[in-house]
Structures are given as structure tokens and as C-alpha cells.
Short mmCIF file of C-alpha atoms in Angstrom, two decimals:
data_model
loop_
_atom_site.label_atom_id
_atom_site.label_comp_id
_atom_site.label_asym_id
_atom_site.label_seq_id
_atom_site.Cartn_x
_atom_site.Cartn_y
_atom_site.Cartn_z
CA MET U 1 -42.53 83.39 188.99
CA ILE U 2 -41.07 79.87 188.70
CA ASP U 3 -41.71 78.27 185.33
CA ILE U 4 -42.92 74.69 184.94
CA GLU U 5 -41.71 72.45 182.12
CA ILE U 6 -43.49 69.19 181.33
CA CYS U 7 -41.93 66.17 179.68
CA LEU U 8 -44.60 65.01 177.23
CA PRO U 9 -44.52 61.41 175.95
CA CYS U 10 -45.64 61.40 172.33
CA ASP U 11 -45.40 57.84 171.01
CA VAL U 12 -49.21 57.69 170.82
CA LEU U 13 -50.07 60.40 168.31
CA THR U 14 -53.74 60.54 169.27
CA ASN U 15 -52.73 61.71 172.77
CA VAL U 16 -50.43 64.55 171.73
CA ALA U 17 -53.03 67.30 171.31
CA LEU U 18 -54.82 66.29 174.52
CA GLN U 19 -51.57 66.50 176.48
CA ILE U 20 -50.54 69.83 174.98
CA ARG U 21 -53.88 71.32 176.03
CA ALA U 22 -53.54 69.83 179.53
CA ALA U 23 -50.05 71.28 179.97
CA ARG U 24 -51.16 74.68 178.67
CA GLU U 25 -54.29 74.85 180.83
CA GLY U 26 -52.26 73.73 183.85
CA LYS U 27 -50.02 76.80 183.30
CA ALA U 28 -46.87 75.01 182.14
CA ALA U 29 -44.47 77.39 180.41
CA ARG U 30 -42.85 74.71 178.27
CA VAL U 31 -43.28 71.14 177.10
CA GLU U 32 -40.48 68.82 176.04
CA LEU U 33 -41.64 66.35 173.41
CA CYS U 34 -40.03 62.92 173.81
CA SER U 35 -40.50 59.48 172.35
CA HIS U 36 -39.52 56.17 173.95
CA MET U 37 -39.43 57.18 177.59
CA GLU U 38 -38.32 53.63 178.42
CA HIS U 39 -34.95 54.89 177.09
CA GLN U 40 -35.19 58.14 179.10
CA GLY U 41 -36.48 60.04 176.06
CA LEU U 42 -35.54 59.99 172.38
CA THR U 43 -36.25 62.24 169.38
CA PRO U 44 -40.00 62.54 168.69
CA SER U 45 -41.48 61.89 165.27
CA VAL U 46 -42.13 64.75 162.87
CA ASN U 47 -45.86 63.89 163.04
CA ALA U 48 -45.84 64.30 166.82
CA MET U 49 -44.11 67.66 166.57
CA GLN U 50 -46.53 68.86 163.91
CA GLN U 51 -49.54 67.83 166.01
CA ALA U 52 -48.09 69.63 169.03
CA LYS U 53 -47.56 72.77 167.00
CA ALA U 54 -51.09 72.64 165.61
CA THR U 55 -52.50 72.51 169.15
CA ALA U 56 -50.16 74.83 171.06
CA GLN U 57 -50.79 78.52 171.53
CA GLU U 58 -48.27 81.31 171.99
CA GLU U 59 -48.19 81.04 175.78
CA ILE U 60 -46.46 77.64 175.79
CA THR U 61 -43.00 76.90 174.37
CA LEU U 62 -42.43 73.68 172.43
CA LEU U 63 -39.12 71.86 172.82
CA ALA U 64 -38.06 68.67 171.05
CA MET U 65 -35.64 66.12 172.45
CA ILE U 66 -32.79 65.45 170.03
CA ARG U 67 -31.39 62.06 171.04
CA PRO U 68 -31.02 59.28 168.47
CA ARG U 69 -30.68 56.37 170.90
CA GLY U 70 -30.52 55.41 174.55
CA GLU U 71 -27.57 54.23 176.66
CA ASN U 72 -24.67 56.73 176.75
CA PHE U 73 -24.29 60.23 175.33
CA CYS U 74 -21.24 59.58 173.14
CA TYR U 75 -22.13 59.92 169.46
CA ASP U 76 -20.25 58.94 166.32
CA GLU U 77 -20.13 60.99 163.13
CA GLY U 78 -23.23 59.40 161.65
CA GLU U 79 -25.24 60.06 164.80
CA VAL U 80 -24.12 63.70 164.95
CA LEU U 81 -25.21 64.14 161.34
CA GLN U 82 -28.57 62.56 162.21
CA MET U 83 -28.97 64.93 165.16
CA GLN U 84 -28.18 67.93 162.95
CA HIS U 85 -30.85 66.75 160.50
CA ASP U 86 -33.35 66.21 163.34
CA ILE U 87 -32.77 69.75 164.63
CA THR U 88 -33.64 71.07 161.18
CA LEU U 89 -36.78 68.90 161.09
CA ALA U 90 -37.78 70.20 164.54
CA ALA U 91 -37.48 73.78 163.32
CA GLN U 92 -39.51 73.01 160.21
CA ALA U 93 -42.20 71.40 162.39
CA GLY U 94 -42.55 74.61 164.40
CA MET U 95 -40.57 73.80 167.55
CA GLN U 96 -39.11 76.74 169.44
CA GLY U 97 -36.26 74.85 171.04
CA VAL U 98 -34.32 71.61 171.18
CA VAL U 99 -32.97 69.54 174.06
CA LEU U 100 -29.64 67.83 173.45
CA GLY U 101 -26.28 66.80 174.84
CA ALA U 102 -23.05 65.12 173.75
CA LEU U 103 -20.15 63.80 175.82
CA THR U 104 -16.72 62.31 175.19
CA PRO U 105 -15.93 58.75 176.39
CA ASP U 106 -14.23 60.23 179.48
CA ASN U 107 -17.41 62.14 180.42
CA LYS U 108 -16.43 65.62 179.33
CA LEU U 109 -18.36 67.94 177.02
CA ASP U 110 -17.94 66.92 173.38
CA ILE U 111 -17.15 70.44 172.22
CA GLY U 112 -16.83 69.47 168.57
CA ALA U 113 -20.24 67.81 168.37
CA LEU U 114 -21.94 70.44 170.51
CA THR U 115 -20.56 73.30 168.42
CA ARG U 116 -22.01 71.73 165.27
CA LEU U 117 -25.38 70.95 166.85
CA ILE U 118 -25.78 74.36 168.45
CA ALA U 119 -24.84 76.08 165.19
CA VAL U 120 -27.73 74.33 163.43
CA ALA U 121 -30.09 75.32 166.25
CA ASN U 122 -28.89 78.92 166.19
CA ASN U 123 -29.32 79.14 162.43
CA ALA U 124 -32.92 77.99 162.89
CA ASN U 125 -33.47 80.43 165.79
CA LEU U 126 -34.08 77.59 168.25
CA GLN U 127 -33.45 77.70 172.00
CA VAL U 128 -31.04 75.03 173.29
CA THR U 129 -31.33 73.06 176.52
CA PHE U 130 -28.48 70.77 177.59
CA HIS U 131 -30.23 67.69 178.99
CA ARG U 132 -29.29 65.39 181.85
CA ALA U 133 -26.10 64.31 180.15
CA PHE U 134 -24.97 67.18 182.41
CA ASP U 135 -25.36 64.83 185.38
CA ALA U 136 -23.10 62.27 183.67
CA LEU U 137 -20.23 64.77 183.41
CA ALA U 138 -17.11 64.09 185.46
CA GLU U 139 -17.08 67.74 186.59
CA PRO U 140 -20.54 69.23 185.92
CA ALA U 141 -20.04 72.45 187.88
CA GLN U 142 -17.00 73.36 185.77
CA ALA U 143 -19.02 72.78 182.58
CA ILE U 144 -21.56 75.53 183.32
CA GLU U 145 -19.32 78.36 182.07
CA THR U 146 -18.47 76.42 178.91
CA LEU U 147 -22.15 75.80 178.15
CA ILE U 148 -22.81 79.52 178.58
CA GLU U 149 -19.98 80.28 176.13
CA LEU U 150 -21.42 77.76 173.65
CA GLY U 151 -24.73 79.64 173.67
CA VAL U 152 -26.89 77.15 175.58
CA GLN U 153 -29.96 78.71 177.25
CA ARG U 154 -30.79 76.02 179.83
CA ILE U 155 -29.33 73.05 181.72
CA LEU U 156 -31.55 70.22 182.98
CA THR U 157 -30.19 68.60 186.13
CA SER U 158 -31.23 66.69 189.24
CA GLY U 159 -28.12 67.67 191.17
CA CYS U 160 -27.02 64.02 191.40
CA ASP U 161 -25.17 61.53 189.21
CA TRP U 162 -26.86 60.23 186.05
CA GLY U 163 -28.20 56.74 186.77
CA SER U 164 -28.67 57.45 190.46
CA HIS U 165 -32.00 56.57 192.05
CA ASP U 166 -31.89 59.78 194.10
CA THR U 167 -34.35 62.59 193.50
CA ALA U 168 -33.63 66.28 193.12
CA GLN U 169 -35.05 66.91 196.58
CA GLN U 170 -32.07 65.05 198.08
CA HIS U 171 -29.61 67.44 196.42
CA CYS U 172 -30.91 70.95 197.12
CA ALA U 173 -27.47 72.22 198.17
CA GLN U 174 -25.91 71.11 194.88
CA LEU U 175 -28.77 72.60 192.89
CA ALA U 176 -28.39 75.91 194.72
CA ARG U 177 -24.66 75.79 193.90
CA TYR U 178 -25.39 75.30 190.20
CA ILE U 179 -27.86 78.19 190.19
CA ALA U 180 -25.29 80.42 191.90
CA LEU U 181 -22.59 79.44 189.39
CA ALA U 182 -24.99 80.11 186.50
CA LYS U 183 -25.43 83.71 187.75
CA GLY U 184 -28.57 84.15 185.70
CA GLN U 185 -26.61 83.69 182.45
CA ILE U 186 -28.06 80.24 181.88
CA GLU U 187 -31.25 78.83 183.36
CA ILE U 188 -31.04 75.79 185.63
CA VAL U 189 -34.02 73.46 185.11
CA ILE U 190 -34.53 71.13 188.06
CA GLY U 191 -35.76 67.63 187.22
CA GLY U 192 -35.74 64.22 188.84
CA GLY U 193 -38.71 62.95 190.83
CA ILE U 194 -40.39 66.36 190.86
CA THR U 195 -43.83 66.43 192.49
CA PRO U 196 -45.88 69.39 193.76
CA ALA U 197 -44.71 68.65 197.32
CA SER U 198 -41.03 68.12 196.48
CA ALA U 199 -40.87 71.15 194.19
CA LYS U 200 -42.21 73.37 196.96
CA LEU U 201 -39.63 72.02 199.43
CA ILE U 202 -36.81 72.45 196.91
CA ALA U 203 -37.87 76.03 196.17
CA GLN U 204 -37.93 76.80 199.89
CA ALA U 205 -34.50 75.24 200.43
CA ILE U 206 -32.97 77.11 197.50
CA SER U 207 -34.47 80.39 198.71
CA GLN U 208 -32.84 79.85 202.11
CA GLN U 209 -29.44 79.00 200.62
CA MET U 210 -29.21 81.64 197.90
CA GLU U 211 -27.88 85.12 198.61
CA GLN U 212 -29.34 86.40 195.34
CA ASN U 213 -32.48 85.34 193.53
CA TYR U 214 -31.68 83.88 190.10
CA HIS U 215 -34.32 82.47 187.79
CA TYR U 216 -34.68 78.68 187.65
CA SER U 217 -37.48 76.30 186.74
CA PHE U 218 -38.85 72.80 187.35
CA HIS U 219 -39.19 69.86 184.96
CA ALA U 220 -41.72 67.11 185.72
CA TYR U 221 -42.72 63.84 184.12
CA SER U 222 -44.27 60.96 186.03
CA SER U 223 -46.02 63.09 188.67
CA VAL U 224 -48.17 64.83 186.03
CA LEU U 225 -49.28 61.62 184.29
CA LEU U 226 -52.52 59.73 184.76
CA ASN U 227 -52.58 56.41 182.91
CA GLY U 228 -49.50 57.48 181.01
CA VAL U 229 -50.99 60.76 179.78
CA VAL U 230 -50.32 64.33 180.95
CA HIS U 231 -53.33 65.76 182.78
CA GLU U 232 -54.18 69.35 183.66
CA ASN U 233 -54.81 69.01 187.41
CA PRO U 234 -51.38 67.66 188.45
CA VAL U 235 -49.68 70.24 186.21
CA ARG U 236 -51.69 73.01 187.86
CA GLN U 237 -50.91 71.63 191.33
CA LEU U 238 -47.22 71.71 190.52
CA TYR U 239 -47.44 75.28 189.23
CA GLN U 240 -49.40 76.45 192.27
CA GLY U 241 -47.11 74.59 194.67
CA VAL U 242 -44.10 76.71 193.72
CA ASN U 243 -45.92 79.95 192.91
CA ASP U 244 -48.16 80.32 195.95
CA THR U 245 -48.24 83.86 197.17
#
């Protein structure tokens, strides 16, 4: 079974419950709550997280983006403190996981910041996903083992450089390499232009290239939106596209 994760825009509070239900009924395993998608996703409001929690049922996992601003992924002391506070707020609002990342100016993992952030998440019993800052790393493949050691559960990646206009479908070989390097110790979440058709082709390509079947999942955003809102039918089509028997 290949899990589906939906990026859920939550700037409009009145749409949050509707979208959670759509994702759940479409058989998504997880939703990632984000605000300000014009900045590629920032930390959602506490109200949005609370509304999501009030609507969700046990079969869907709620994740909150922890990202204080757009542009790069290099954070100063004040921003790291803000992110630690936001992780605590996410836990208090009923989230089951957080999505975060932090890099140094030379595009390496910011071990100091990540250690602090992950410690807060661990203390609150939250899952941790390392977001697409992974694709901005100078040597992403080498970072996989470090992220495992830090206690991260998932890595979101498109297999191509951050800022590229490529889609994940164009980088199946790289994605298969990441999955192989992860060895089932950390879940690779494939995002970047994911549609029902492309996800099916990616899954087929990975199956052909992998000697061993390791669990991975798909992350979708624009392909499951209608008029800017997550709808059940495209979510279900994506789920069925990669889980057809």
C-alpha cells in the first residue's frame, strides 16, 4: 500500500474542515497543514490546526508545517526559538507531526538547529518530516543517514534541485536511489508536480529499478485542488492510481 499525503492550504479557516473531510474520504493517509502557499508553505495558525483536529478522525494523520518565513532555510536564533515555540503550539493543537528543515549558509544540514527542533518534537511525541530543504542541500544523498540518526521519520523530496521547474516524474532514478539509501529506516515522500498519472508512472519506474521493496509515499498539492480547495475525487484518483491491484 502506497500512502498519499495532501498539502492542505489553510489560510481560509472556513475551508479547513471541508478539506480535511475531502482528504479523509479520498483515502489520504496524511495531510500537511500550510499557510501562505505563495511562499511554498509557512506555519499554519493555531486556529487552523484546531479546526483540523476537530474534524479529523483517527485514520488520517495531521502534520503542521513549521516554517516562519519564505526564501531560504537558514534561520537565526530568534527564528529557531520561534520554531520551537510553534512546535509546542502544534502539539497542543492536536497535531501528530511537524514538517521542518534548517540549513547552513553553505547548504548543509544545520545540525545545531535541527537537534533543538527535533528535541522539542520528540518531547511532544510528534513525528518529524524534513521538508524540501532536502532538495536545497549541496549533497542530499549523504544527508539521509544523518537525518536517520537525528530521529527524523520522513524526507520530502522531488529528486531535483530546490527551485527547479522539473517535476518528480523527471527524476525517478534519483528518487529510487534515495529510497534505496534510506533502506526502510526513513520514509521517502515524493512530491513535486504529483498527479494521478505521474504518480502511477513514478511508482512503476521505481518498482522496475528497485531490487527490494521499501515503503515510500506521495505528496500532492495543486493536482488535488479545485478552485483552490482540496476535493475528494482527485485525492481518491491519486490513491487509486498508485494502489490499483
